[in-house]
One Martini backbone bead per residue (centre of mass of N, CA, C, O) as a GRO file, in nm:
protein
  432
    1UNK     BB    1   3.522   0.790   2.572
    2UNK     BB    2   3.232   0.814   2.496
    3UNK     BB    3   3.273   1.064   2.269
    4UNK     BB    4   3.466   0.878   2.078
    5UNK     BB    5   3.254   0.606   2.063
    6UNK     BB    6   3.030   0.798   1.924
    7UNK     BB    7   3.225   0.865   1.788
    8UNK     BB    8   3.255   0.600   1.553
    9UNK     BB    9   3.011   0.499   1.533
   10UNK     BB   10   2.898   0.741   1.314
   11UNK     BB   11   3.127   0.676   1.151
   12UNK     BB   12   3.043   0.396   1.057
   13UNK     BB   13   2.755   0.437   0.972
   14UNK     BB   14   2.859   0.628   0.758
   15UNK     BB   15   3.006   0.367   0.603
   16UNK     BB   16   2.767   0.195   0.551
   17UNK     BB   17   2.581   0.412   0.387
   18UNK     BB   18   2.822   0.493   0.173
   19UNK     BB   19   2.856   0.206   0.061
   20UNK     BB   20   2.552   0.147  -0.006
   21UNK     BB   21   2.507   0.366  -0.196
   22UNK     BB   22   2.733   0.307  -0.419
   23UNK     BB   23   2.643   0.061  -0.496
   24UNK     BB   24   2.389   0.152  -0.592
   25UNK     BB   25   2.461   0.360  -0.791
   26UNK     BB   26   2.577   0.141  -0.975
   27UNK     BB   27   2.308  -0.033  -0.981
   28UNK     BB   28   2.149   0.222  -1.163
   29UNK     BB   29   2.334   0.245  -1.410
   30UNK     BB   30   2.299  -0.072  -1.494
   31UNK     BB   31   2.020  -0.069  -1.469
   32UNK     BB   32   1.971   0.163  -1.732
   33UNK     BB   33   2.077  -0.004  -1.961
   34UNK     BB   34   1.915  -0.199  -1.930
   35UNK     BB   35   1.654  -0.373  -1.977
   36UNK     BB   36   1.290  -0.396  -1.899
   37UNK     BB   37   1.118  -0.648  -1.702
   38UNK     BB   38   0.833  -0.724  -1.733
   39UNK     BB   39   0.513  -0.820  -1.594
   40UNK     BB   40   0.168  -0.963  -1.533
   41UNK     BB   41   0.012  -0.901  -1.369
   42UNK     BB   42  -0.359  -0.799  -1.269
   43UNK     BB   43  -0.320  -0.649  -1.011
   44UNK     BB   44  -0.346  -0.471  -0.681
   45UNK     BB   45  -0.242  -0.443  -0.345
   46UNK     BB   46  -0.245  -0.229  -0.056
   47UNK     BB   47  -0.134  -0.235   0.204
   48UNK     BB   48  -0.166  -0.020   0.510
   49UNK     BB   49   0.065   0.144   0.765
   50UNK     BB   50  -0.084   0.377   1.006
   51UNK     BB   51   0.238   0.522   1.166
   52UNK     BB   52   0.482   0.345   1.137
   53UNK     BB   53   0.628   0.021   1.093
   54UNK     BB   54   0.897  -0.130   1.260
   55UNK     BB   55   1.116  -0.327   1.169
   56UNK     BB   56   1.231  -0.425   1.433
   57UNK     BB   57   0.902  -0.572   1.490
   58UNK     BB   58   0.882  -0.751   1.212
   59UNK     BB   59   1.100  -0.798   0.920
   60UNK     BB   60   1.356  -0.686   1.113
   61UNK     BB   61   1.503  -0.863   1.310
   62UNK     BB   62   1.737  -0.837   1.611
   63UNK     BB   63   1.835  -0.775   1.918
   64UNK     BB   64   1.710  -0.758   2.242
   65UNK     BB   65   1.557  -0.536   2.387
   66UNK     BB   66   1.543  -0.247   2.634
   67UNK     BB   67   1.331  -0.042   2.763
   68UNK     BB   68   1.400   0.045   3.053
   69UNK     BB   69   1.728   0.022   2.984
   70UNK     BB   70   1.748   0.173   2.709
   71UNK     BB   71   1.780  -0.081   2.515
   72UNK     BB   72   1.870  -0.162   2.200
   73UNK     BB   73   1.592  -0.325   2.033
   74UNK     BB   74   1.388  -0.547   1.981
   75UNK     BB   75   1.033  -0.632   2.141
   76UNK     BB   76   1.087  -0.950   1.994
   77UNK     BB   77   1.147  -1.196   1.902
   78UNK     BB   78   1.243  -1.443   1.717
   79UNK     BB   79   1.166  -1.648   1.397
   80UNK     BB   80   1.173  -1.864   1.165
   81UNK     BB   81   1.155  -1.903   0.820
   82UNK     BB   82   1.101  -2.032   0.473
   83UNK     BB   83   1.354  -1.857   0.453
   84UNK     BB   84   1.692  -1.900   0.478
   85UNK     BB   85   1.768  -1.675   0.754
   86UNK     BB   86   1.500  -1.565   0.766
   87UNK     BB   87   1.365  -1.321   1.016
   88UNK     BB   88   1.099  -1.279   1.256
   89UNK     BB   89   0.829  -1.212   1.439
   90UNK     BB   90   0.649  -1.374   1.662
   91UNK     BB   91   0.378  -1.258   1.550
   92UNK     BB   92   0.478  -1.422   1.242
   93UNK     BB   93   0.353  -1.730   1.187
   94UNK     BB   94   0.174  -1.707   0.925
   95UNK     BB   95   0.423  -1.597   0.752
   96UNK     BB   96   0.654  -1.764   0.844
   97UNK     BB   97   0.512  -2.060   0.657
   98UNK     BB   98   0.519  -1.824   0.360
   99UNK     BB   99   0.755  -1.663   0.276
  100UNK     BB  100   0.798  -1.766   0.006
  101UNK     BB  101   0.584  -1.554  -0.125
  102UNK     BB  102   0.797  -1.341  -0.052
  103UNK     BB  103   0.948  -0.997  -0.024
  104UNK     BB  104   1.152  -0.865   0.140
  105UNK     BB  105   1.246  -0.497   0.213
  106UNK     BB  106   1.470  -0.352   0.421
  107UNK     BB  107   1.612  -0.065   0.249
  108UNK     BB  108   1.436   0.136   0.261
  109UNK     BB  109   1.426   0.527   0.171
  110UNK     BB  110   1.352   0.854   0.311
  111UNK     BB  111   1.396   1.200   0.434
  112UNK     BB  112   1.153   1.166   0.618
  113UNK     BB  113   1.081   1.190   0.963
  114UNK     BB  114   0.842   1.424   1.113
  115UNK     BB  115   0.643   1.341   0.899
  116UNK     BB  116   0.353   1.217   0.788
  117UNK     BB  117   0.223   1.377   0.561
  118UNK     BB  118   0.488   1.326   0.381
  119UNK     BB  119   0.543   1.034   0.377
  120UNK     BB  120   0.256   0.956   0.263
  121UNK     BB  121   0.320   1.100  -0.004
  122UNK     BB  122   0.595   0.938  -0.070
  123UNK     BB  123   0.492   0.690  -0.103
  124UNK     BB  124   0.265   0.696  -0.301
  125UNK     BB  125   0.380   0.917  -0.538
  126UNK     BB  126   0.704   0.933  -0.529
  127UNK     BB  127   0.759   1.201  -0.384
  128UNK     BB  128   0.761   1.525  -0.321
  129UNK     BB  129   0.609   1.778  -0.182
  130UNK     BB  130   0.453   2.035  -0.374
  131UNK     BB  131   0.307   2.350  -0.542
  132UNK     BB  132   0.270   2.301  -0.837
  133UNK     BB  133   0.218   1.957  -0.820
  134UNK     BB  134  -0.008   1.706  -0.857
  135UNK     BB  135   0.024   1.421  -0.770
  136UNK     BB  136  -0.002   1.093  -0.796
  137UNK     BB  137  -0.069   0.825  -0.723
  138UNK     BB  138  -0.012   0.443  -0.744
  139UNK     BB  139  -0.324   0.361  -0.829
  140UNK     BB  140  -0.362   0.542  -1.012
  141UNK     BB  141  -0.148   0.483  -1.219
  142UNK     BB  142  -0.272   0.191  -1.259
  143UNK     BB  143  -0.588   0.343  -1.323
  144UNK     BB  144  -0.482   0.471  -1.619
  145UNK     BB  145  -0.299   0.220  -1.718
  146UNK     BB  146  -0.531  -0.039  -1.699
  147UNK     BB  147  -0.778  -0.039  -1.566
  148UNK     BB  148  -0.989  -0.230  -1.563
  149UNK     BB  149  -1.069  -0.525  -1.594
  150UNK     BB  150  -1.379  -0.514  -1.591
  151UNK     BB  151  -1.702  -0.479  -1.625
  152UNK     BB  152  -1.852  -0.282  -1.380
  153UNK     BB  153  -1.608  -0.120  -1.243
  154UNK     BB  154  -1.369  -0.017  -1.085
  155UNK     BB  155  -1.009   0.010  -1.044
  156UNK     BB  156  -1.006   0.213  -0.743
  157UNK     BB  157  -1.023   0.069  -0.413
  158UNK     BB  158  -1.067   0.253  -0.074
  159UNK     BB  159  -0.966   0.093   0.231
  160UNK     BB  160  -1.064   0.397   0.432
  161UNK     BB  161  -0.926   0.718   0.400
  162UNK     BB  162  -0.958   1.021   0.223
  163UNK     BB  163  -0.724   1.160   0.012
  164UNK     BB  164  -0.474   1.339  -0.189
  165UNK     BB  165  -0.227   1.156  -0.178
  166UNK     BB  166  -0.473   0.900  -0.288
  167UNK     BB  167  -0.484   1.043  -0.564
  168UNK     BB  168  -0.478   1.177  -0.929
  169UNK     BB  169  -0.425   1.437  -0.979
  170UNK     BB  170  -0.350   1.507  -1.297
  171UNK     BB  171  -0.555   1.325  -1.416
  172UNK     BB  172  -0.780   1.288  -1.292
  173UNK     BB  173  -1.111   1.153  -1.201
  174UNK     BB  174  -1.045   0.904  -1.380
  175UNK     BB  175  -0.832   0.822  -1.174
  176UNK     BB  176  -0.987   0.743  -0.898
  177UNK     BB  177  -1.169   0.677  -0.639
  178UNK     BB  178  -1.341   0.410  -0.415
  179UNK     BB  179  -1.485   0.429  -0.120
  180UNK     BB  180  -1.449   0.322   0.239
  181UNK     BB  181  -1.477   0.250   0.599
  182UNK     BB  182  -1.658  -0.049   0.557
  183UNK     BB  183  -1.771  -0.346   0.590
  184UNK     BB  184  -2.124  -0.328   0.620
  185UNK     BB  185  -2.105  -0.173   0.371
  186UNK     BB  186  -2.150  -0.024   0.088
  187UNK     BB  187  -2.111   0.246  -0.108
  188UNK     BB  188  -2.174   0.558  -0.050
  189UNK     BB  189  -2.395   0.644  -0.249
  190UNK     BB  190  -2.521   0.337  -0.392
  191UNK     BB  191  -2.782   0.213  -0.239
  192UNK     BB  192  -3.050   0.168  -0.336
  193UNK     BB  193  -3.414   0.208  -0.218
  194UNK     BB  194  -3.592  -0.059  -0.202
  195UNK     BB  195  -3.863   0.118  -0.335
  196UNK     BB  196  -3.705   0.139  -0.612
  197UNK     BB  197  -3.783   0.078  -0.898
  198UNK     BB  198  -3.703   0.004  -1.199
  199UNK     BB  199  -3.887   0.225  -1.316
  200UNK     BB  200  -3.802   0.464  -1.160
  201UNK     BB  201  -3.520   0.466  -1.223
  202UNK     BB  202  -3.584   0.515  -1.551
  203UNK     BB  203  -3.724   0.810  -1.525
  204UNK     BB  204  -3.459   0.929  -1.377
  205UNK     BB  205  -3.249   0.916  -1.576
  206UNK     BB  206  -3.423   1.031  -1.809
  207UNK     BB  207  -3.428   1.327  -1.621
  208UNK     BB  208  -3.059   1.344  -1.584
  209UNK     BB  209  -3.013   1.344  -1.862
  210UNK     BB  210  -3.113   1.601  -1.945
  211UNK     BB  211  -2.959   1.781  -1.728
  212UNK     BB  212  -2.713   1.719  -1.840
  213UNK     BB  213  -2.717   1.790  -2.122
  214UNK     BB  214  -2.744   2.087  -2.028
  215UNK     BB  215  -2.511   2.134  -1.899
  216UNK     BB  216  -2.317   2.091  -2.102
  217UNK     BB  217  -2.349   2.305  -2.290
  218UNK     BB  218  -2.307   2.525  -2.061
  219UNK     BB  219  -2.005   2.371  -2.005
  220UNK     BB  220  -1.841   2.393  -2.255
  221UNK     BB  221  -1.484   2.341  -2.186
  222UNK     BB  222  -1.520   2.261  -1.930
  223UNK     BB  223  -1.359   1.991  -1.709
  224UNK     BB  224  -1.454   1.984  -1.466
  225UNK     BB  225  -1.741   1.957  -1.639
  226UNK     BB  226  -1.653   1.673  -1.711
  227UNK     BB  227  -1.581   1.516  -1.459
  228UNK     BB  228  -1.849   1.528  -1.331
  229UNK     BB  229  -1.966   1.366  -1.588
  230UNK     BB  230  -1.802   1.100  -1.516
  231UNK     BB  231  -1.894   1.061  -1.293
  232UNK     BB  232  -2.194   1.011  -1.275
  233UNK     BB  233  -2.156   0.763  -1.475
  234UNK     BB  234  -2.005   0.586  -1.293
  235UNK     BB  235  -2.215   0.579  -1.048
  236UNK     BB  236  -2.445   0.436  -1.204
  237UNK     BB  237  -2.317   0.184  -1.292
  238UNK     BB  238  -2.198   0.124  -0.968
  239UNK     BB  239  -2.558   0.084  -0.855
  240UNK     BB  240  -2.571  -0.197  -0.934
  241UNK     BB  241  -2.614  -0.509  -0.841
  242UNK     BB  242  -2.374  -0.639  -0.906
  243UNK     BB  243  -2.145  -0.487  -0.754
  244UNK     BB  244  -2.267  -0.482  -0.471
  245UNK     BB  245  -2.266  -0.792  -0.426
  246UNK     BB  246  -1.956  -0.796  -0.324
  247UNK     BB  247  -2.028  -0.678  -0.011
  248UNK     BB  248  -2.150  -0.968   0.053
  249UNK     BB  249  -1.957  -1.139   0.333
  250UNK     BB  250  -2.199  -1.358   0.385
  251UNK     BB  251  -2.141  -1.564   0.148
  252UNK     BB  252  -1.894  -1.669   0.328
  253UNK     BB  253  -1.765  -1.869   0.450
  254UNK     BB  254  -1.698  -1.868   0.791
  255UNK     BB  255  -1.451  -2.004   0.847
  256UNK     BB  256  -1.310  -1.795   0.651
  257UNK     BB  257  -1.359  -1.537   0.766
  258UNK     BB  258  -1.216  -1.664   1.057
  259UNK     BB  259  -0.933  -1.628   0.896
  260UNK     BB  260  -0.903  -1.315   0.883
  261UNK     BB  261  -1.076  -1.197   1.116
  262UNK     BB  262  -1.142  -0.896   1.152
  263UNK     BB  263  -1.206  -0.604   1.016
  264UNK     BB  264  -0.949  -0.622   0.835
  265UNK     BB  265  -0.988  -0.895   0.715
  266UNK     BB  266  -1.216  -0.842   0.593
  267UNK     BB  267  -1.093  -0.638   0.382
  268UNK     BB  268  -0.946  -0.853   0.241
  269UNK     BB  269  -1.159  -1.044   0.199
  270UNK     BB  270  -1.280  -0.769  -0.019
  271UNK     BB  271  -1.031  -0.767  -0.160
  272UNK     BB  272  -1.080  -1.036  -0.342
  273UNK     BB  273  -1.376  -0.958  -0.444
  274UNK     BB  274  -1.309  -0.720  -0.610
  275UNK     BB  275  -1.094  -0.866  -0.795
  276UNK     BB  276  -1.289  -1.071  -0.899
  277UNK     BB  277  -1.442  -0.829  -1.041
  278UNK     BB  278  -1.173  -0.602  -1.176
  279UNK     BB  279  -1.047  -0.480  -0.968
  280UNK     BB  280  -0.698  -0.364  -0.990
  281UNK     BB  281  -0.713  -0.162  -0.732
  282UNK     BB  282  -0.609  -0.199  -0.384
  283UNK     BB  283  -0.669  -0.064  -0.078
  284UNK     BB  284  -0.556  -0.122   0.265
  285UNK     BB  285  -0.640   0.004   0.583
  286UNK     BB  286  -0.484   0.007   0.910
  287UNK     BB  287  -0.585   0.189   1.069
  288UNK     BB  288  -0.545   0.411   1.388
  289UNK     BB  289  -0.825   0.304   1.536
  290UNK     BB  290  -0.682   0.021   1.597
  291UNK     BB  291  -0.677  -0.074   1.965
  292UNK     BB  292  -0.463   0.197   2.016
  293UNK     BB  293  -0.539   0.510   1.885
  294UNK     BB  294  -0.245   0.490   1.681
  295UNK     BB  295  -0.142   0.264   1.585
  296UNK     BB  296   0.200   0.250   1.460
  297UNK     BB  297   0.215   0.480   1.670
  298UNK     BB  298   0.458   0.418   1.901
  299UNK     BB  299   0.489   0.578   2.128
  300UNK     BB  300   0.557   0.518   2.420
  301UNK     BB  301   0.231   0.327   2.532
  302UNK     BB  302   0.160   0.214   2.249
  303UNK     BB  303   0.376  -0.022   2.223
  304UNK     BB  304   0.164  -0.231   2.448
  305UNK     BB  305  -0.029  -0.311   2.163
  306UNK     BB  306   0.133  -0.396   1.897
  307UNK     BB  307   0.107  -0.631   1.874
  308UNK     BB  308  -0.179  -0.687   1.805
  309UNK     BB  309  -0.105  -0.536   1.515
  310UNK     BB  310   0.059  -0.802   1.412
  311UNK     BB  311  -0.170  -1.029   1.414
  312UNK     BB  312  -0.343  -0.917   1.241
  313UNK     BB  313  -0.174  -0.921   0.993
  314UNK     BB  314  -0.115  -1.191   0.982
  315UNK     BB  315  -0.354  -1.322   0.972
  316UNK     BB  316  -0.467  -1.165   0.697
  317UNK     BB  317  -0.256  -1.180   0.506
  318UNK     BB  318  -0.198  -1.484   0.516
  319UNK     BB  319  -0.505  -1.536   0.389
  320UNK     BB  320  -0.510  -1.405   0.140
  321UNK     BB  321  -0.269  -1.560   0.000
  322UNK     BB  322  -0.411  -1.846   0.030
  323UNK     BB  323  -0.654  -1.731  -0.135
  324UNK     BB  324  -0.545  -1.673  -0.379
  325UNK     BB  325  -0.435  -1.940  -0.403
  326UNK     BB  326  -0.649  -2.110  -0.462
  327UNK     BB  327  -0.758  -1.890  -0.653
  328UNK     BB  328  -0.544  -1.860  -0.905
  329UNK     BB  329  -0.422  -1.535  -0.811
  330UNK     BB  330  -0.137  -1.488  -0.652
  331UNK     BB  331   0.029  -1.461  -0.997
  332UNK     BB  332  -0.176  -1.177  -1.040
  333UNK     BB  333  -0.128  -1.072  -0.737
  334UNK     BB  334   0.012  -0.764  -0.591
  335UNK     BB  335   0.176  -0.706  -0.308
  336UNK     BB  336   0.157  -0.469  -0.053
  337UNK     BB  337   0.343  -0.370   0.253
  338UNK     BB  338   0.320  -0.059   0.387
  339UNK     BB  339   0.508   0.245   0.502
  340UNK     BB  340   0.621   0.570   0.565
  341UNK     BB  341   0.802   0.411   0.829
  342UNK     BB  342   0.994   0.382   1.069
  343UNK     BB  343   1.209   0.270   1.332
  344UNK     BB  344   1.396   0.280   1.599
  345UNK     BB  345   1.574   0.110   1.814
  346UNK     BB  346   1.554   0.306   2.015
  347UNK     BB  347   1.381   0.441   2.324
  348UNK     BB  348   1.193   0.643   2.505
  349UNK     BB  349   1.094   0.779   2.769
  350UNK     BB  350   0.804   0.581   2.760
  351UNK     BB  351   0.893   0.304   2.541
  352UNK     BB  352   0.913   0.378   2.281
  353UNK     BB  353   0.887   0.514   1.920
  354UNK     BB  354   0.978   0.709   1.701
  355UNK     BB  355   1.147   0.809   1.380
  356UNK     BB  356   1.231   0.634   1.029
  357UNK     BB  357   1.338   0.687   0.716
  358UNK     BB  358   1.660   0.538   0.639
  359UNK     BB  359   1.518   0.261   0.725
  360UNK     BB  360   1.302   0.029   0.589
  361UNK     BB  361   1.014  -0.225   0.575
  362UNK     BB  362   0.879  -0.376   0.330
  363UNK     BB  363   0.617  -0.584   0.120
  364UNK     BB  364   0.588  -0.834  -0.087
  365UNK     BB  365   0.360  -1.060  -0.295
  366UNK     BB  366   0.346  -1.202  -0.560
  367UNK     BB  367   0.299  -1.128  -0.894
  368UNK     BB  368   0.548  -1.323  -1.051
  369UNK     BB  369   0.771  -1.318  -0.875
  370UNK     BB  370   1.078  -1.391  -0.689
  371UNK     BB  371   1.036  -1.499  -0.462
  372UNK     BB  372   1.200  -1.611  -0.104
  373UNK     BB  373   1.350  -1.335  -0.058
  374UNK     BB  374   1.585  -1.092   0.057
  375UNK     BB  375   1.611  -0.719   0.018
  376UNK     BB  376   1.858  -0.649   0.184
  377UNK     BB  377   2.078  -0.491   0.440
  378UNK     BB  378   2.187  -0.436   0.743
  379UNK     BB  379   2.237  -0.380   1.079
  380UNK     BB  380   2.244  -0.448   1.416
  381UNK     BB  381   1.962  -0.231   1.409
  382UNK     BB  382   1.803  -0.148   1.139
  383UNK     BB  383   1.948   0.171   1.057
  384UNK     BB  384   2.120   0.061   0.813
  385UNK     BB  385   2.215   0.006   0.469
  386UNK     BB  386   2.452  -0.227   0.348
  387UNK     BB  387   2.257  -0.337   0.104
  388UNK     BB  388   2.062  -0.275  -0.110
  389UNK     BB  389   1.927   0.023  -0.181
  390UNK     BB  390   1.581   0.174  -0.160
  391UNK     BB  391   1.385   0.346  -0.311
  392UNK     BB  392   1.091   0.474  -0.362
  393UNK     BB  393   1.088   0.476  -0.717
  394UNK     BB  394   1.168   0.198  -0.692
  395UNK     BB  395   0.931   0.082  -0.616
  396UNK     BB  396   0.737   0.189  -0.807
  397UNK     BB  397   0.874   0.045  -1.060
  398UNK     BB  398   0.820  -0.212  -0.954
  399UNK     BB  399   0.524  -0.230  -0.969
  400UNK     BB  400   0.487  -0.129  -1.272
  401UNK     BB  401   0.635  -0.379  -1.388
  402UNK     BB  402   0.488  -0.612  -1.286
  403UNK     BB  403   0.204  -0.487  -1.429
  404UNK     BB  404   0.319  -0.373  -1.730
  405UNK     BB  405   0.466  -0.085  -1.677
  406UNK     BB  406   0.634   0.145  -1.772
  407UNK     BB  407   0.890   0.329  -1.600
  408UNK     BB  408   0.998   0.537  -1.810
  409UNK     BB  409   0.749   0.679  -1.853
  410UNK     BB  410   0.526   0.905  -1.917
  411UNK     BB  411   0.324   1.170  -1.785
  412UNK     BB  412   0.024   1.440  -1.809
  413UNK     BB  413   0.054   1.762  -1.730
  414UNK     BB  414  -0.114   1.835  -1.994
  415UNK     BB  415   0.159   1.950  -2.162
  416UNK     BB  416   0.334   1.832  -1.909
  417UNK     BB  417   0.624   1.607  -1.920
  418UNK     BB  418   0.597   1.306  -1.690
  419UNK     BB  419   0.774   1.107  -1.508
  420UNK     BB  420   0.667   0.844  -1.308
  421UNK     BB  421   0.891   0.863  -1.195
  422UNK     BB  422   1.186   0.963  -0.946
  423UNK     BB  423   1.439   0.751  -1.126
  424UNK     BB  424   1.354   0.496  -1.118
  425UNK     BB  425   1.425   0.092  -1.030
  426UNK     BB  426   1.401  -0.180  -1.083
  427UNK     BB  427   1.394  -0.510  -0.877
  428UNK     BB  428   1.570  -0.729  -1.082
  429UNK     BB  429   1.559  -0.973  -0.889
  430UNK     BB  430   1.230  -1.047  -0.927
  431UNK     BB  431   1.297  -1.107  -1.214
  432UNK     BB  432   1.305  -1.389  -1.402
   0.00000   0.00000   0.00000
């Protein structure tokens, strides 16, 4: 009767997948026929939780499990939110009060299960990881495409640890990112010494513009030593006063500050000053090493601080939110709260969960998107798409959409033309 049992079971599960990819199917090819729907977007945030933030303890909670009895299901009740019938988890009770700015995506799904560093360079790149091609990040190609907003700013700030995962591939370092490690001070190796006058810093650039210039003509046509000459203009630009003060979040009302809540929240809160100076583009991270030394990565007794980490995310996300919808910038601003994948519902020997990457939920908020919506539907254990499964490609689609960047367009390794995507098709629903 058990073996019975769970071949039935196994094979309903294949059955509500095997629906589900069909479904996709179609709704793929027609939407391959349609024109695309551009959007205005002018900025993107990529919130990332590292380590795999389990759908069904967070966007896509399900019936309540019990880790001791090995019974699959949520770690945590669920609460109602702003838009009708859908529910989230109780740790997210200041997301669920204005759930209709979001879209949650809850049938993501890519192959990857057991690699985390592949998994991250899936969401990232929205490719698998190639042996001949160095794909651009997500960040990169909306930096490559659309430049900052204003003068005097990088396109593209990441806030937490660099990676060639979240670099620029192929398109070279003017394409790449400015990272930060803390908001405690600004970019690292960009603050001049107190010491250094005006008159000072004019006498050094005019002595490092002559070492330049004869470097240039000794390495004319060496690539490398162009990346590396536009690298060094851009630092120049980007170690003065102006842009400095971004980092300056002392200068924030306290009450605000304290609204975003601790490290993560700052980075957040600096991530709206970015943005108001002309960052196109910011990552921010919710390190590995937040509050239980595994981050998202909750195996076995990580996950008895679980909770920790969605109070984080919901104080800081939803403060983020309200802060741009203030300052009338949420509907040119698009969120993305990403993660390399899922859980599973089952529980593990030591009460913990392992990794799931056939169904998981991102979520969307801003952007002039048509929020409000939950796209996809799951199973009663939020482990396959019953409805509406969404590819990594199509996410990347969609962001590009958003943004005003053509999906379908082509980008250029040397002389080989690279498809934007692998094949990704925005979606349709959200845009208005």
């Amino acid at each position: 009767m058990t073996l019975h049992a769970s071949r039935r079971d196994f094979l309903q599960a294949g059955s509500f997948a095997a629906a589900a990819l069909m479904s996709g199917s179609q709704l793929r090819a027609e939407e391959s026929a349609a024109p695309v729907s551009l959007g205005k977007a002018e900025h993107c945030v990529m919130v990332w939780l590292g380590g795999g933030a389990g759908q069904i303890d967070t966007w896509d909670p399900k019936q309540l499990g019990d880790p001791k009895g090995k019974k699959a299901g949520s770690y945590y009740p669920s609460i109602d939110t702003a838009i009708s019938g859908a529910k989230v988890c109780e740790h997210l009770p200041e997301c669920a009060k204005i759930l209709d700015r979001f879209a949650p995506i809850r049938t993501l799904h890519h192959d990857v299960i057991d690699e985390h560093a592949a998994a991250v360079n899936r969401l990232h790149t929205g490719r698998p990881v190639s042996e001949t091609v160095t794909y651009p990040s997500i960040g990169s190609v909306v930096s490559y495409r659309r430049g900052p907003a204003d003068e005097g700013v990088p396109a593209y700030v990441l806030i937490g640890y660099p990676s060639t995962t979240r670099g620029p591939g192929f398109l070279g370092s003017q394409s790449g990112y400015l990272y930060l490690t803390d908001t405690e001070s600004g970019p690292q190796g960009l603050s001049r010494p107190a010491d250094l006058t005006p008159e000072r810093v004019r006498r050094r650039e005019a002595l490092l513009a002559e070492v330049r210039g004869d470097y240039r003509r000794r390495a004319s046509g060496n690539p490398l030593a162009q990346d590396y000459d536009r690298a060094v203009t851009e630092l120049q630009r980007l170690s003065g006063p102006q842009f400095m003060q971004t980092f300056q979040l002392d200068r924030e009302p306290a009450e605000l500050r304290n609204r975003y809540g601790g490290e993560f929240g700052q980075r957040c809160l600096l991530t709206r000053r970015l943005l108001e100076r002309g960052v196109r583009f910011v990552e921010v991270s919710h390190n590995l090493n937040f509050l239980n030394g595994t981050g998202w990565d909750v195996h076995n007794e990580g996950i008895e601080q679980q909770h920790r980490l969605i109070q984080e995310l919901d104080q800081a996300v939803s403060a983020l939110v309200v802060d741009l919808e203030r300052c009338k910038m949420l509907d040119k601003t698009l969120i993305l709260v990403a993660t390399e994948f899922g859980r599973p519902a089952q529980f593990d020997g030591g009460g913990g969960r392992g990794h799931h990457g056939k169904c998981f939920s991102v979520v969307l908020a801003g952007g002039g998107l048509k929020t409000g919506q939950v796209i996809g539907e799951t199973d009663e254990l939020a482990m396959n798409p019953l409805s509406r499964p969404v590819s990594v490609p199509d996410l990347h689609a969609t962001v590009y959409a958003a943004m005003g960047i053509n999906p379908h367009e082509e980008l250029y390794a040397g002389d080989r033309p690279v498809p934007i995507t692998d094949g990704g098709q925005p979606i349709r629903e959200l845009f208005a």
